[in-house]
Amino acid sequence: EKAKNSIFKLENYLSDGLAKDMSFEDNEELFLHTDSVLNFKNIGFPKELPFSKLPEGAMLLITSRSKTGKTSLLVGSLTENFINGANCYIASYEIPRVSLINRMLSYISDVPLQEINEGIYSVSDSSLRVLVARYVLSKNVDFKTASRIMLEQGEEGLRALPTRDNKLIIKASLTKDELSKYKAKNKKAPTLPTDLDILKDVRDYNKVDKLDFVYIDYISLIPFIDSKNSREQNIANFSKALKLSLLETSTVGIVLSQSKSAQEFYMPLYSQAITLDCDASISIQPTKEQNENSLTTIHLYVARHTEGYMSYECEKHLEVQKFIPTGNSVGLEDFLEKYNKENKGKDKK
């Protein structure tokens, strides 16, 4: 009898709940007054590339072999978006914070990264250009205007400029000197985020202000909370959770991964499930001939919002973190035919 009463009460509860919650949306409101134009955002890549714009909530995967320039491509995107007013978040497990900032300075100033890292400049005005680039990152000004102000008013003119309203949140390792500064101030130094930290940060920062872009370099280096799962399963679970968080917050995510092999440079290492979650997947891989001529190719493998399976030739200037499209493009299958002939048996070796 108690069971029957309980079931009866439960049925009544469900019935009432359905009556209240499952009302159909008005057809006129749904089909006549819904804006059909997707809000595409520039993601900081050269505009000649068809994937230079993605809709809010999209996820882009960059997967390539070592030494091909995928971190440089990410830095270019990050820098362009930040200096154009976007709020950006980056979890960098590949390079420390100071290296990331130096790469951004190199991209803005066109001064080679090695010179900035060593503090030894081959051209007389290079140190001045790097100083101007520092003000571009901290003040609300572009490089051309900042350079003119420096020439006309000196550094005082740059100091007087308003500070940027947008923010860059960098989650990366610190140098020994940076750690010493935290210790001297009795402050706890930040640690690299776990998978759950990143998901929480995406939601929390969007509650405070609009977070426009999230960058992760690399996804396979993230410290996962659930150590019982395999790395492949953890990456697959995180990829799905990140994609949902991006959609819920209208944030664009750009994720880096190492590639599976020399032959399958366009497939991510460990978990290929990421390619099912992302809106676009690109990779960087030149032929031997291109490599000898300071050229490379950016390949669009997965594409939900444009034509996929295409390869786009670019000049590569990794010393200043830049890729410049040449205007030449071929189908990915044609590129792979030539590339595989060059690299036949390479993985076996």
XYZ file of C-alpha atoms in Angstrom:
349
model
C 0.000 0.000 0.000
C 2.870 2.388 0.838
C 4.518 1.543 -2.451
C 1.312 2.248 -4.381
C 0.896 5.595 -2.607
C 4.517 6.488 -3.351
C 4.128 5.607 -7.024
C 0.868 7.544 -7.214
C 2.520 10.617 -5.692
C 5.467 10.289 -8.066
C 3.153 10.029 -11.108
C 1.273 13.119 -9.969
C 4.558 14.986 -9.497
C 5.776 14.041 -12.964
C 2.451 14.917 -14.493
C 2.405 18.352 -12.864
C 6.029 18.944 -13.822
C 5.422 18.074 -17.465
C 2.393 20.337 -17.615
C 4.463 23.252 -16.334
C 7.752 22.729 -18.145
C 7.022 21.179 -21.531
C 5.186 23.991 -23.270
C 5.974 24.324 -26.979
C 7.670 27.450 -28.285
C 5.604 29.698 -30.529
C 6.328 28.919 -34.191
C 6.329 32.566 -35.264
C 8.792 33.460 -32.513
C 10.967 30.458 -33.388
C 11.091 30.785 -37.187
C 10.252 34.416 -38.003
C 12.091 36.237 -35.217
C 15.211 34.108 -34.738
C 18.308 35.786 -36.179
C 19.828 33.370 -38.715
C 23.182 35.194 -38.974
C 25.890 33.353 -37.052
C 28.292 35.548 -35.096
C 31.639 34.662 -36.694
C 34.803 35.910 -34.993
C 38.230 36.615 -36.440
C 40.563 34.155 -34.735
C 43.813 35.986 -35.468
C 44.992 34.043 -38.536
C 45.771 35.675 -41.910
C 42.434 36.634 -43.494
C 43.403 34.877 -46.756
C 42.967 31.527 -44.986
C 39.345 30.269 -45.094
C 39.395 29.244 -41.427
C 40.394 32.734 -40.227
C 36.829 33.112 -38.892
C 34.884 30.707 -36.685
C 31.482 31.063 -34.991
C 31.245 31.705 -31.247
C 31.434 28.460 -29.300
C 33.687 26.802 -31.885
C 36.769 24.703 -31.141
C 39.828 24.636 -33.402
C 42.414 21.853 -33.178
C 45.994 22.434 -34.336
C 47.892 19.172 -34.640
C 51.393 18.848 -36.088
C 54.788 17.282 -35.608
C 57.541 18.944 -33.552
C 59.435 21.919 -34.991
C 56.730 22.790 -37.544
C 55.573 26.044 -35.906
C 52.241 25.186 -34.291
C 53.065 27.172 -31.139
C 54.094 30.110 -33.358
C 50.722 29.882 -35.125
C 48.969 29.898 -31.756
C 51.030 32.868 -30.520
C 50.133 34.842 -33.642
C 46.437 34.201 -33.061
C 46.680 35.012 -29.345
C 48.576 38.252 -29.959
C 46.294 39.482 -32.752
C 43.171 38.823 -30.712
C 44.534 40.400 -27.548
C 45.842 43.612 -29.141
C 42.490 43.960 -30.943
C 40.575 44.030 -27.661
C 39.665 40.398 -26.917
C 39.806 38.829 -23.453
C 42.084 35.780 -23.739
C 43.033 32.845 -21.534
C 45.970 30.526 -22.202
C 47.085 27.388 -20.386
C 50.654 26.817 -21.580
C 52.291 23.524 -20.637
C 54.894 23.729 -23.424
C 56.706 27.007 -22.694
C 57.025 29.195 -19.540
C 55.319 32.556 -19.163
C 58.381 34.665 -20.022
C 58.913 32.706 -23.274
C 55.280 33.230 -24.245
C 55.520 36.979 -23.640
C 58.789 37.186 -25.599
C 57.118 35.427 -28.542
C 54.287 37.967 -28.428
C 56.831 40.807 -28.409
C 58.612 39.216 -31.385
C 55.338 38.943 -33.320
C 54.452 42.609 -32.735
C 57.914 44.124 -33.239
C 59.229 41.833 -36.020
C 62.403 41.404 -33.977
C 63.713 37.800 -34.008
C 62.814 35.828 -30.890
C 66.409 34.724 -30.259
C 67.551 38.368 -30.049
C 64.812 39.168 -27.522
C 65.651 36.075 -25.448
C 69.370 36.968 -25.368
C 68.944 40.750 -25.147
C 71.477 41.196 -27.970
C 70.143 43.018 -31.042
C 71.615 43.005 -34.569
C 69.798 46.184 -35.665
C 70.155 49.468 -33.762
C 66.415 50.210 -33.396
C 65.377 46.651 -32.435
C 65.498 47.256 -28.664
C 63.315 50.341 -29.172
C 60.824 48.337 -31.239
C 60.593 45.720 -28.466
C 59.994 48.462 -25.894
C 57.192 49.889 -28.055
C 55.722 46.381 -28.354
C 55.605 46.137 -24.548
C 53.464 49.275 -24.475
C 51.212 47.855 -27.207
C 50.499 44.878 -24.918
C 49.853 47.026 -21.851
C 48.279 50.198 -23.305
C 45.307 50.801 -25.588
C 47.352 51.520 -28.729
C 48.500 49.796 -31.930
C 52.160 49.397 -32.928
C 52.166 52.018 -35.701
C 50.613 54.688 -33.479
C 52.816 53.751 -30.523
C 55.946 54.034 -32.707
C 54.924 57.520 -33.832
C 54.269 58.609 -30.234
C 57.680 57.270 -29.187
C 59.404 59.310 -31.918
C 57.438 62.505 -31.192
C 57.014 62.401 -27.402
C 59.364 59.727 -26.135
C 58.459 57.068 -23.564
C 56.583 59.643 -21.457
C 53.981 59.879 -24.212
C 53.455 56.114 -24.117
C 53.222 56.046 -20.311
C 50.398 58.602 -20.485
C 48.224 56.369 -22.670
C 45.201 54.624 -21.101
C 45.726 51.043 -19.933
C 44.024 48.250 -21.858
C 40.547 47.327 -20.652
C 40.788 43.760 -21.988
C 42.692 41.072 -20.098
C 45.156 38.272 -20.849
C 45.150 35.423 -18.318
C 48.341 33.358 -18.600
C 48.516 30.008 -16.809
C 52.116 28.876 -17.350
C 55.232 27.863 -15.454
C 57.394 30.589 -13.889
C 61.150 31.154 -13.942
C 63.242 30.946 -10.776
C 63.406 34.771 -10.601
C 59.599 35.037 -10.903
C 59.115 32.454 -8.144
C 61.514 34.412 -5.911
C 59.355 37.533 -6.327
C 56.279 35.645 -5.133
C 58.233 34.285 -2.185
C 59.519 37.770 -1.250
C 55.930 39.056 -1.131
C 54.729 35.988 0.850
C 52.375 35.196 -1.991
C 51.557 31.723 -3.267
C 52.867 31.210 -6.790
C 50.257 30.085 -9.330
C 50.355 26.456 -10.437
C 49.564 24.906 -13.808
C 45.822 24.170 -14.133
C 44.324 20.687 -14.159
C 41.604 19.671 -16.598
C 38.914 20.613 -14.054
C 40.642 23.949 -13.345
C 40.437 24.905 -17.032
C 36.739 24.019 -17.291
C 36.018 25.962 -14.081
C 38.061 28.956 -15.300
C 36.126 29.115 -18.588
C 32.844 29.401 -16.690
C 34.108 31.608 -13.839
C 35.873 34.189 -16.016
C 32.759 34.424 -18.186
C 30.745 35.299 -15.076
C 33.090 38.213 -14.325
C 33.485 39.422 -17.922
C 33.176 38.001 -21.423
C 35.987 35.563 -22.163
C 36.527 35.547 -25.936
C 39.293 32.982 -26.509
C 40.751 29.983 -24.668
C 44.104 28.538 -25.758
C 45.643 25.229 -24.628
C 49.226 24.236 -25.493
C 49.340 21.067 -25.429
C 46.215 19.109 -24.522
C 48.235 15.917 -23.878
C 50.308 17.674 -21.172
C 47.311 18.676 -19.032
C 47.469 17.108 -15.543
C 44.211 15.155 -15.345
C 42.493 14.754 -11.979
C 41.182 11.259 -12.708
C 44.431 9.301 -12.890
C 42.607 5.957 -13.095
C 41.621 6.548 -16.715
C 44.038 6.175 -19.609
C 45.476 9.322 -21.170
C 43.363 8.654 -24.292
C 40.148 8.469 -22.248
C 41.017 11.557 -20.206
C 41.706 13.587 -23.349
C 38.476 12.378 -24.967
C 36.431 13.244 -21.848
C 38.073 16.654 -21.489
C 37.591 17.478 -25.181
C 33.840 16.863 -24.944
C 33.522 18.821 -21.688
C 35.535 21.743 -23.104
C 33.409 21.866 -26.258
C 30.229 22.049 -24.162
C 31.731 24.824 -21.991
C 32.692 26.793 -25.107
C 29.168 26.499 -26.502
C 27.554 27.512 -23.207
C 29.762 30.601 -22.892
C 30.093 31.548 -26.609
C 33.888 31.299 -26.263
C 36.242 30.154 -29.030
C 38.767 27.473 -28.065
C 42.093 26.798 -29.807
C 43.768 23.553 -28.735
C 47.190 22.203 -29.701
C 48.190 18.558 -29.970
C 51.198 16.651 -31.203
C 50.542 14.520 -34.258
C 50.125 10.755 -34.348
C 52.985 10.011 -36.761
C 55.015 11.328 -39.689
C 52.568 9.751 -42.131
C 49.438 10.895 -40.261
C 50.644 14.363 -39.270
C 47.057 15.661 -39.431
C 45.798 13.233 -36.729
C 46.257 14.039 -33.002
C 48.417 11.955 -30.696
C 46.751 9.764 -28.028
C 43.081 10.525 -28.653
C 41.617 10.952 -32.126
C 38.218 11.655 -30.551
C 39.161 15.363 -30.454
C 38.648 15.574 -34.217
C 35.007 14.578 -33.688
C 34.441 17.394 -31.177
C 36.223 20.229 -32.983
C 34.698 22.535 -35.597
C 37.948 22.740 -37.552
C 41.220 20.824 -37.469
C 44.396 22.150 -39.061
C 47.983 20.953 -39.251
C 51.308 22.358 -40.444
C 53.530 20.211 -42.635
C 55.805 21.167 -45.546
C 57.285 19.027 -48.282
C 61.091 18.768 -48.398
C 61.166 21.238 -51.292
C 59.059 23.754 -49.368
C 61.207 23.367 -46.262
C 64.338 24.183 -48.267
C 62.679 27.392 -49.535
C 61.315 28.671 -46.177
C 57.799 27.613 -47.141
C 55.272 25.375 -45.445
C 51.676 24.237 -45.855
C 48.744 24.638 -43.486
C 46.247 21.832 -43.999
C 42.549 22.120 -43.236
C 41.493 18.570 -42.364
C 38.142 18.929 -40.536
C 35.855 21.846 -41.426
C 32.224 22.346 -40.442
C 31.877 25.913 -41.699
C 33.947 25.951 -44.898
C 35.444 23.607 -47.501
C 37.741 21.077 -45.833
C 40.474 18.705 -46.933
C 42.491 21.559 -48.470
C 46.146 22.617 -48.170
C 47.352 26.246 -48.211
C 50.964 27.222 -48.883
C 52.548 29.882 -46.645
C 55.876 31.596 -46.190
C 57.130 30.686 -42.734
C 58.925 33.225 -40.575
C 59.178 31.314 -37.313
C 61.828 33.697 -35.994
C 59.014 36.287 -35.647
C 56.110 33.804 -35.201
C 54.489 34.524 -38.570
C 52.933 32.663 -41.508
C 52.181 34.578 -44.716
C 49.899 32.885 -47.311
C 51.323 32.783 -50.847
C 47.902 32.316 -52.458
C 48.700 28.779 -53.652
C 46.442 25.919 -52.554
C 45.895 22.259 -53.441
C 43.649 19.454 -52.274
C 44.969 17.592 -49.246
C 44.934 14.316 -51.204
C 47.285 15.790 -53.822
C 49.635 17.046 -51.116
C 49.606 13.681 -49.325
C 50.492 11.841 -52.537
C 53.664 13.901 -52.904
C 54.463 13.954 -49.183
C 54.052 10.183 -48.723
C 56.438 9.474 -51.597
C 59.055 11.607 -49.818
C 58.503 9.905 -46.450
C 57.889 6.309 -47.447
C 59.016 4.023 -44.614
C 60.046 6.916 -42.373
C 57.956 5.797 -39.387
C 59.366 2.261 -39.622
C 62.874 3.639 -39.429
